[in-house]
Tab-separated table of C-alpha atoms in Angstrom:
chain	number	residue	atom	x	y	z
A	1	UNK	CA	0.000	0.000	0.000
A	2	UNK	CA	1.497	3.356	-1.022
A	3	UNK	CA	1.799	6.416	1.215
A	4	UNK	CA	-1.128	8.233	-0.410
A	5	UNK	CA	-3.379	5.185	-0.065
A	6	UNK	CA	-2.298	4.692	3.537
A	7	UNK	CA	-3.167	8.279	4.393
A	8	UNK	CA	-6.506	7.990	2.646
A	9	UNK	CA	-7.294	4.800	4.594
A	10	UNK	CA	-6.435	6.514	7.885
A	11	UNK	CA	-8.286	9.779	7.206
A	12	UNK	CA	-10.981	8.774	4.733
A	13	UNK	CA	-14.453	7.440	5.457
A	14	UNK	CA	-15.061	4.370	7.602
A	15	UNK	CA	-16.734	1.945	5.205
A	16	UNK	CA	-19.127	-0.848	6.148
A	17	UNK	CA	-20.439	-3.352	3.598
A	18	UNK	CA	-23.757	-5.207	3.540
A	19	UNK	CA	-23.307	-8.386	1.495
A	20	UNK	CA	-26.665	-10.088	1.120
A	21	UNK	CA	-29.265	-11.690	-1.130
A	22	UNK	CA	-30.987	-8.954	-3.118
A	23	UNK	CA	-32.758	-10.993	-5.774
A	24	UNK	CA	-33.227	-14.657	-4.893
A	25	UNK	CA	-34.613	-17.078	-2.316
A	26	UNK	CA	-33.527	-15.151	0.789
A	27	UNK	CA	-34.252	-11.596	-0.378
A	28	UNK	CA	-37.621	-11.424	1.366
A	29	UNK	CA	-36.010	-11.463	4.792
A	30	UNK	CA	-32.729	-9.736	3.826
A	31	UNK	CA	-32.362	-7.611	0.676
A	32	UNK	CA	-32.574	-3.840	0.881
A	33	UNK	CA	-34.140	-4.159	4.327
A	34	UNK	CA	-30.786	-5.418	5.580
A	35	UNK	CA	-29.141	-2.333	4.099
A	36	UNK	CA	-31.769	-0.158	5.784
A	37	UNK	CA	-31.115	-1.776	9.170
A	38	UNK	CA	-27.404	-0.995	8.876
A	39	UNK	CA	-28.133	2.535	7.634
A	40	UNK	CA	-30.378	3.235	10.628
A	41	UNK	CA	-27.595	2.151	12.990
A	42	UNK	CA	-25.167	4.543	11.302
A	43	UNK	CA	-27.684	7.394	11.510
A	44	UNK	CA	-28.515	6.698	15.163
A	45	UNK	CA	-24.791	6.633	15.957
A	46	UNK	CA	-24.452	10.089	14.426
A	47	UNK	CA	-23.081	9.406	10.954
A	48	UNK	CA	-19.432	9.907	11.917
A	49	UNK	CA	-16.837	8.198	14.079
A	50	UNK	CA	-13.372	9.476	15.022
A	51	UNK	CA	-14.233	12.625	13.025
A	52	UNK	CA	-14.617	10.500	9.886
A	53	UNK	CA	-17.755	9.973	7.837
A	54	UNK	CA	-19.291	6.493	7.966
A	55	UNK	CA	-20.142	5.172	4.503
A	56	UNK	CA	-22.285	2.172	3.614
A	57	UNK	CA	-21.844	-0.015	0.520
A	58	UNK	CA	-23.921	-3.018	-0.467
A	59	UNK	CA	-23.943	-5.842	-3.006
A	60	UNK	CA	-25.910	-8.912	-4.079
A	61	UNK	CA	-23.967	-12.163	-3.640
A	62	UNK	CA	-26.654	-14.040	-5.664
A	63	UNK	CA	-26.342	-16.943	-3.203
A	64	UNK	CA	-23.039	-17.928	-4.827
A	65	UNK	CA	-19.982	-18.357	-2.641
A	66	UNK	CA	-17.575	-17.390	-5.429
A	67	UNK	CA	-19.392	-14.111	-6.086
A	68	UNK	CA	-19.563	-13.349	-2.370
A	69	UNK	CA	-15.866	-14.115	-1.926
A	70	UNK	CA	-14.848	-11.992	-4.924
A	71	UNK	CA	-16.951	-9.058	-3.688
A	72	UNK	CA	-15.498	-9.288	-0.194
A	73	UNK	CA	-11.927	-9.415	-1.531
A	74	UNK	CA	-12.532	-6.341	-3.696
A	75	UNK	CA	-14.110	-4.435	-0.825
A	76	UNK	CA	-11.240	-5.267	1.522
A	77	UNK	CA	-8.404	-4.750	-0.966
A	78	UNK	CA	-9.608	-1.798	-3.049
A	79	UNK	CA	-12.373	-0.014	-1.148
A	80	UNK	CA	-11.029	-0.130	2.418
A	81	UNK	CA	-14.188	-1.729	3.801
A	82	UNK	CA	-13.514	-2.510	7.469
A	83	UNK	CA	-16.598	-4.574	8.286
A	84	UNK	CA	-18.965	-6.795	6.263
A	85	UNK	CA	-22.348	-7.724	7.728
A	86	UNK	CA	-25.300	-9.962	6.886
A	87	UNK	CA	-23.651	-12.538	4.540
A	88	UNK	CA	-27.120	-14.009	3.998
A	89	UNK	CA	-26.265	-17.388	2.533
A	90	UNK	CA	-24.362	-19.834	4.751
A	91	UNK	CA	-21.920	-20.961	2.046
A	92	UNK	CA	-21.165	-17.301	1.333
A	93	UNK	CA	-20.761	-16.648	5.046
A	94	UNK	CA	-18.207	-19.415	5.529
A	95	UNK	CA	-16.209	-18.259	2.500
A	96	UNK	CA	-16.202	-14.579	3.477
A	97	UNK	CA	-15.218	-15.355	7.078
A	98	UNK	CA	-12.047	-17.043	5.792
A	99	UNK	CA	-11.227	-14.060	3.589
A	100	UNK	CA	-11.801	-11.576	6.419
A	101	UNK	CA	-9.328	-13.515	8.560
A	102	UNK	CA	-6.752	-13.507	5.739
A	103	UNK	CA	-7.229	-9.765	5.107
A	104	UNK	CA	-7.412	-8.879	8.819
A	105	UNK	CA	-10.910	-7.397	8.631
A	106	UNK	CA	-14.173	-8.161	10.486
A	107	UNK	CA	-17.444	-9.898	9.601
A	108	UNK	CA	-20.751	-10.137	11.444
A	109	UNK	CA	-23.145	-12.839	10.195
A	110	UNK	CA	-26.745	-11.743	10.699
A	111	UNK	CA	-28.533	-13.472	7.824
A	112	UNK	CA	-26.395	-16.604	7.382
A	113	UNK	CA	-27.555	-19.309	9.769
A	114	UNK	CA	-25.331	-22.388	9.739
A	115	UNK	CA	-23.998	-23.114	13.212
A	116	UNK	CA	-20.684	-24.009	11.539
A	117	UNK	CA	-19.908	-20.278	11.403
A	118	UNK	CA	-18.956	-20.597	15.067
A	119	UNK	CA	-18.112	-24.294	14.773
A	120	UNK	CA	-15.482	-25.701	12.424
A	121	UNK	CA	-15.556	-22.481	10.387
A	122	UNK	CA	-14.952	-20.108	13.311
A	123	UNK	CA	-12.266	-17.412	13.170
A	124	UNK	CA	-10.961	-14.754	15.550
A	125	UNK	CA	-12.275	-12.014	13.219
A	126	UNK	CA	-15.883	-13.115	12.804
A	127	UNK	CA	-19.099	-13.045	14.794
A	128	UNK	CA	-22.505	-14.734	14.550
A	129	UNK	CA	-25.096	-12.230	15.740
A	130	UNK	CA	-28.586	-13.670	15.278
A	131	UNK	CA	-30.291	-17.001	14.668
A	132	UNK	CA	-28.484	-20.225	13.822
A	133	UNK	CA	-29.379	-23.792	12.948
A	134	UNK	CA	-28.593	-25.134	16.425
A	135	UNK	CA	-31.037	-22.659	17.987
A	136	UNK	CA	-33.687	-23.402	15.325
A	137	UNK	CA	-33.403	-27.146	15.893
A	138	UNK	CA	-34.069	-26.883	19.638
A	139	UNK	CA	-37.470	-25.176	19.589
A	140	UNK	CA	-39.949	-27.895	18.727
A	141	UNK	CA	-38.410	-31.265	17.672
A	142	UNK	CA	-37.858	-32.673	21.180
A	143	UNK	CA	-41.431	-31.866	22.176
A	144	UNK	CA	-42.786	-33.369	18.946
A	145	UNK	CA	-40.892	-36.649	19.352
A	146	UNK	CA	-41.989	-37.014	22.977
A	147	UNK	CA	-45.608	-36.452	21.929
A	148	UNK	CA	-45.447	-39.442	19.563
A	149	UNK	CA	-44.259	-37.814	16.328
A	150	UNK	CA	-41.215	-40.049	16.323
A	151	UNK	CA	-40.440	-40.757	12.652
A	152	UNK	CA	-39.030	-37.970	10.468
A	153	UNK	CA	-38.269	-37.357	6.785
A	154	UNK	CA	-36.253	-34.289	5.702
A	155	UNK	CA	-36.681	-32.095	2.649
A	156	UNK	CA	-33.361	-30.252	2.779
A	157	UNK	CA	-31.811	-27.327	0.905
A	158	UNK	CA	-28.670	-28.494	-0.891
A	159	UNK	CA	-26.151	-26.083	0.648
A	160	UNK	CA	-24.454	-25.374	3.976
A	161	UNK	CA	-27.526	-24.017	5.782
A	162	UNK	CA	-29.686	-27.012	4.876
A	163	UNK	CA	-27.038	-29.547	5.865
A	164	UNK	CA	-26.479	-27.884	9.230
A	165	UNK	CA	-30.183	-27.550	10.013
A	166	UNK	CA	-30.864	-31.179	9.130
A	167	UNK	CA	-27.887	-32.422	11.136
A	168	UNK	CA	-28.687	-30.292	14.175
A	169	UNK	CA	-32.347	-31.366	14.124
A	170	UNK	CA	-31.504	-35.011	13.444
A	171	UNK	CA	-29.355	-35.023	16.596
A	172	UNK	CA	-32.285	-33.759	18.684
A	173	UNK	CA	-34.753	-36.260	17.159
A	174	UNK	CA	-32.459	-39.221	17.753
A	175	UNK	CA	-31.425	-38.086	21.246
A	176	UNK	CA	-35.092	-38.130	22.243
A	177	UNK	CA	-35.770	-41.603	20.867
A	178	UNK	CA	-37.019	-40.654	17.392
A	179	UNK	CA	-35.874	-42.015	14.039
A	180	UNK	CA	-35.020	-40.322	10.743
A	181	UNK	CA	-36.338	-42.599	7.975
A	182	UNK	CA	-34.971	-40.633	5.027
A	183	UNK	CA	-34.103	-37.330	3.414
A	184	UNK	CA	-33.895	-35.658	0.029
A	185	UNK	CA	-32.052	-32.523	-1.069
A	186	UNK	CA	-33.263	-29.772	-3.387
A	187	UNK	CA	-31.453	-26.895	-5.155
A	188	UNK	CA	-31.894	-23.391	-3.777
A	189	UNK	CA	-34.700	-21.412	-5.413
A	190	UNK	CA	-36.754	-24.483	-6.364
A	191	UNK	CA	-40.255	-23.688	-7.608
A	192	UNK	CA	-41.855	-27.140	-7.928
A	193	UNK	CA	-41.611	-29.341	-4.829
A	194	UNK	CA	-44.196	-31.931	-5.895
A	195	UNK	CA	-41.694	-34.776	-6.414
A	196	UNK	CA	-39.972	-34.046	-3.096
A	197	UNK	CA	-43.268	-33.940	-1.250
A	198	UNK	CA	-44.480	-37.188	-2.811
A	199	UNK	CA	-41.266	-38.945	-1.802
A	200	UNK	CA	-41.692	-37.626	1.734
A	201	UNK	CA	-45.298	-38.820	1.766
A	202	UNK	CA	-44.288	-42.270	0.530
A	203	UNK	CA	-41.781	-42.612	3.380
A	204	UNK	CA	-44.656	-42.906	5.838
A	205	UNK	CA	-42.868	-40.589	8.270
A	206	UNK	CA	-45.084	-38.885	10.820
A	207	UNK	CA	-43.133	-35.639	10.394
A	208	UNK	CA	-42.074	-34.033	7.115
A	209	UNK	CA	-39.291	-31.723	8.235
A	210	UNK	CA	-38.351	-28.784	6.017
A	211	UNK	CA	-34.690	-27.818	6.343
A	212	UNK	CA	-34.966	-24.915	3.913
A	213	UNK	CA	-35.304	-21.150	4.176
A	214	UNK	CA	-37.554	-18.282	3.121
A	215	UNK	CA	-38.980	-18.736	-0.412
A	216	UNK	CA	-38.033	-22.436	-0.584
A	217	UNK	CA	-39.585	-23.060	2.824
A	218	UNK	CA	-42.649	-21.060	1.833
A	219	UNK	CA	-43.097	-23.073	-1.384
A	220	UNK	CA	-42.851	-26.398	0.451
A	221	UNK	CA	-45.496	-25.334	2.967
A	222	UNK	CA	-47.820	-23.897	0.329
A	223	UNK	CA	-47.541	-26.883	-2.006
A	224	UNK	CA	-47.776	-29.420	0.802
A	225	UNK	CA	-51.052	-27.851	1.817
A	226	UNK	CA	-52.265	-27.512	-1.776
A	227	UNK	CA	-51.503	-31.171	-2.627
A	228	UNK	CA	-52.974	-32.295	0.717
A	229	UNK	CA	-49.698	-33.963	1.690
A	230	UNK	CA	-49.821	-32.506	5.193
A	231	UNK	CA	-52.427	-34.272	7.317
A	232	UNK	CA	-52.935	-35.218	10.930
A	233	UNK	CA	-50.889	-38.347	10.170
A	234	UNK	CA	-48.061	-36.494	8.396
A	235	UNK	CA	-47.396	-33.068	9.854
A	236	UNK	CA	-44.878	-30.469	8.647
A	237	UNK	CA	-42.060	-29.169	10.814
A	238	UNK	CA	-40.524	-25.881	9.718
A	239	UNK	CA	-37.698	-25.258	12.177
A	240	UNK	CA	-36.398	-22.110	10.463
A	241	UNK	CA	-39.799	-20.424	10.218
A	242	UNK	CA	-39.410	-16.633	10.141
A	243	UNK	CA	-41.820	-13.713	10.254
A	244	UNK	CA	-41.811	-13.277	6.455
A	245	UNK	CA	-42.650	-16.968	6.007
A	246	UNK	CA	-45.792	-16.666	8.098
A	247	UNK	CA	-46.748	-13.530	6.161
A	248	UNK	CA	-46.293	-15.312	2.840
A	249	UNK	CA	-47.840	-18.681	3.671
A	250	UNK	CA	-50.584	-17.372	5.942
A	251	UNK	CA	-51.755	-18.057	9.468
A	252	UNK	CA	-54.120	-20.826	8.405
A	253	UNK	CA	-51.205	-23.026	7.343
A	254	UNK	CA	-48.762	-22.020	10.093
A	255	UNK	CA	-50.983	-21.453	13.151
A	256	UNK	CA	-49.849	-23.189	16.314
A	257	UNK	CA	-46.259	-23.666	15.141
A	258	UNK	CA	-43.763	-23.347	17.985
A	259	UNK	CA	-40.555	-21.499	17.143
A	260	UNK	CA	-37.726	-19.609	18.793
A	261	UNK	CA	-36.880	-16.118	17.621
A	262	UNK	CA	-33.971	-13.714	18.143
A	263	UNK	CA	-36.202	-10.704	17.401
A	264	UNK	CA	-39.872	-9.869	17.027
A	265	UNK	CA	-40.967	-6.347	16.240
A	266	UNK	CA	-43.835	-6.401	18.761
A	267	UNK	CA	-41.994	-7.893	21.728
A	268	UNK	CA	-41.744	-4.676	23.771
A	269	UNK	CA	-42.036	-0.894	23.613
A	270	UNK	CA	-38.481	-0.376	22.344
A	271	UNK	CA	-38.817	-2.836	19.457
A	272	UNK	CA	-42.212	-1.393	18.514
A	273	UNK	CA	-40.673	2.076	18.281
A	274	UNK	CA	-37.815	0.772	16.120
A	275	UNK	CA	-40.264	-1.137	13.931
A	276	UNK	CA	-42.388	1.957	13.387
A	277	UNK	CA	-39.362	3.928	12.199
A	278	UNK	CA	-38.278	1.061	9.966
A	279	UNK	CA	-41.773	0.640	8.523
A	280	UNK	CA	-41.907	4.307	7.494
A	281	UNK	CA	-38.830	3.659	5.350
A	282	UNK	CA	-39.679	0.249	3.918
A	283	UNK	CA	-43.436	-0.280	4.295
A	284	UNK	CA	-43.074	-3.229	6.659
A	285	UNK	CA	-41.587	-4.072	10.062
A	286	UNK	CA	-38.013	-5.404	10.193
A	287	UNK	CA	-37.248	-9.078	9.827
A	288	UNK	CA	-34.996	-10.879	12.252
A	289	UNK	CA	-31.899	-10.464	10.051
A	290	UNK	CA	-32.615	-6.817	9.277
A	291	UNK	CA	-32.857	-6.014	12.985
A	292	UNK	CA	-29.626	-7.915	13.655
A	293	UNK	CA	-27.823	-5.735	11.104
A	294	UNK	CA	-28.822	-2.694	13.141
A	295	UNK	CA	-27.537	-4.272	16.344
A	296	UNK	CA	-24.255	-5.559	14.897
A	297	UNK	CA	-23.304	-2.351	13.103
A	298	UNK	CA	-24.095	-0.261	16.179
A	299	UNK	CA	-21.875	-2.420	18.399
A	300	UNK	CA	-19.024	-2.208	15.897
A	301	UNK	CA	-19.224	1.585	15.754
A	302	UNK	CA	-19.291	1.856	19.547
A	303	UNK	CA	-16.147	-0.299	19.642
A	304	UNK	CA	-14.364	1.870	17.056
A	305	UNK	CA	-15.159	4.982	19.092
A	306	UNK	CA	-14.029	3.411	22.366
A	307	UNK	CA	-10.839	2.013	20.821
A	308	UNK	CA	-10.029	5.347	19.176
A	309	UNK	CA	-9.014	3.574	15.984
A	310	UNK	CA	-10.295	1.337	13.175
A	311	UNK	CA	-7.329	-1.015	13.682
A	312	UNK	CA	-8.808	-4.499	13.534
A	313	UNK	CA	-7.103	-5.994	16.589
A	314	UNK	CA	-8.052	-3.048	18.814
A	315	UNK	CA	-11.656	-3.025	17.587
A	316	UNK	CA	-12.019	-6.791	17.957
A	317	UNK	CA	-10.776	-6.621	21.536
A	318	UNK	CA	-13.206	-3.809	22.348
A	319	UNK	CA	-16.117	-5.667	20.742
A	320	UNK	CA	-15.365	-8.838	22.690
A	321	UNK	CA	-14.707	-7.107	26.004
A	322	UNK	CA	-17.902	-5.014	25.947
A	323	UNK	CA	-21.370	-6.542	26.522
A	324	UNK	CA	-23.807	-5.828	23.695
A	325	UNK	CA	-26.565	-3.414	24.672
A	326	UNK	CA	-29.111	-1.832	22.352
A	327	UNK	CA	-32.866	-1.603	21.974
A	328	UNK	CA	-33.154	-5.338	21.242
A	329	UNK	CA	-30.168	-6.740	23.160
A	330	UNK	CA	-29.453	-6.665	26.906
A	331	UNK	CA	-26.000	-7.393	28.330
A	332	UNK	CA	-25.228	-10.117	25.777
A	333	UNK	CA	-21.663	-11.426	25.722
A	334	UNK	CA	-19.532	-12.508	22.784
A	335	UNK	CA	-17.958	-15.916	23.283
A	336	UNK	CA	-14.445	-16.753	22.053
A	337	UNK	CA	-15.871	-18.576	19.012
A	338	UNK	CA	-17.716	-15.423	17.927
A	339	UNK	CA	-21.195	-16.512	19.007
A	340	UNK	CA	-23.226	-13.698	20.550
A	341	UNK	CA	-25.081	-15.242	23.473
A	342	UNK	CA	-28.245	-13.193	23.104
A	343	UNK	CA	-31.493	-14.166	24.780
A	344	UNK	CA	-33.988	-15.978	22.562
A	345	UNK	CA	-37.759	-15.849	22.893
A	346	UNK	CA	-40.051	-18.796	22.403
A	347	UNK	CA	-43.085	-17.945	20.306
A	348	UNK	CA	-46.227	-19.543	18.969
A	349	UNK	CA	-47.832	-18.579	15.668
A	350	UNK	CA	-51.255	-17.060	16.282
A	351	UNK	CA	-54.507	-18.300	14.832
A	352	UNK	CA	-56.238	-16.103	12.229
A	353	UNK	CA	-58.748	-15.140	14.921
A	354	UNK	CA	-56.042	-14.036	17.363
A	355	UNK	CA	-54.209	-11.820	14.862
A	356	UNK	CA	-55.145	-8.143	14.812
A	357	UNK	CA	-53.847	-7.617	11.285
A	358	UNK	CA	-50.826	-7.926	8.971
A	359	UNK	CA	-47.560	-8.782	10.776
A	360	UNK	CA	-49.330	-9.469	14.107
A	361	UNK	CA	-48.362	-13.131	13.977
A	362	UNK	CA	-46.445	-14.241	17.073
A	363	UNK	CA	-47.531	-14.831	20.631
A	364	UNK	CA	-44.331	-14.337	22.627
A	365	UNK	CA	-43.611	-16.794	25.423
A	366	UNK	CA	-40.717	-17.532	27.755
A	367	UNK	CA	-37.214	-16.147	27.392
A	368	UNK	CA	-34.407	-18.673	26.881
A	369	UNK	CA	-31.026	-17.307	28.091
A	370	UNK	CA	-28.371	-17.121	25.410
A	371	UNK	CA	-26.089	-19.644	27.098
A	372	UNK	CA	-28.917	-22.192	26.826
A	373	UNK	CA	-30.275	-21.255	23.393
A	374	UNK	CA	-27.036	-21.797	21.459
A	375	UNK	CA	-24.583	-24.679	21.196
A	376	UNK	CA	-22.606	-25.142	24.456
A	377	UNK	CA	-18.898	-24.440	24.172
A	378	UNK	CA	-18.138	-28.023	25.185
A	379	UNK	CA	-19.984	-29.377	22.136
A	380	UNK	CA	-18.401	-27.000	19.633
A	381	UNK	CA	-15.850	-28.003	17.008
A	382	UNK	CA	-14.366	-24.485	17.023
A	383	UNK	CA	-10.603	-24.836	17.637
A	384	UNK	CA	-10.554	-21.454	19.422
A	385	UNK	CA	-12.492	-22.994	22.307
A	386	UNK	CA	-9.911	-25.778	22.719
A	387	UNK	CA	-7.067	-23.419	23.560
């Protein structure tokens, strides 16, 4: 790096990148809403840090790890981006985490969900801020197996997120005495699930588990209902059910589903106020990932200010040493593997009669402490936890 470039990096804007799905299967819960969540954090922080303007860049990784990796490398090498958030797709997330470590920059996964981000794929420079597949898999499967729904068949997305969600859920099913009788994998962004659903039906499994996300998950649920695959004898289990999924599929098909959630817009006065501001900008309340972008970016900027520098090592230390506090997070700690141990709320999808209108979909229940909601350190494959 030449002297002029070095000076520009030290005195120029502090750049943050949102790398997410803008146009494909995950865009409904990420997309430009993820950019808006990050932008709101920058605005609430004041727009500057260390007397330098904070700039936001964004790009569509198209759910392709090579595109995500190439974008991240360009941002780090040529555009002096210090932090990349969201990551959206799990394969993209794992690839970009490795690059951030090599380039000595920082990533915060808010949309990517594989628990491997803080497992085998963990790095000292990366954090996992919101939901993950381990947390998703713990909400309902144990209860279902114990109630007699003890045989399972998986319809699984054919990439890192799907594999992790199936494996994490399979472990819970089998630990509670259930049996997985089969599984089938589908490409991301599949439109016709009829053959997958028929194979699941033919398995005779009591539970047809969907280890897919957003539009793929929505299509499985819609088509399973339309083709009358889902019955009292063969029930669906959508572990990664999100707010946008309920909105798309409808309360009739999702009512009564038990989930765990890292954020719900109507959980308290502070989140309702944030959601109202967000809705004025986008026309809808924030999704889980979009809210996590706000939280992650805000914590990063607080760390930069406290450290008095954008130097990666100093900022990382400040981020890890300081509990996370914001309108949706209370005294959450960052573990050595990068997992943010935020509290998780159990929720039940309302019936159509209980809902007061669009987006009023969850009945919030008990709070699960972060150290119980996410994979225990002793069960993690992250080498950082073995030191």
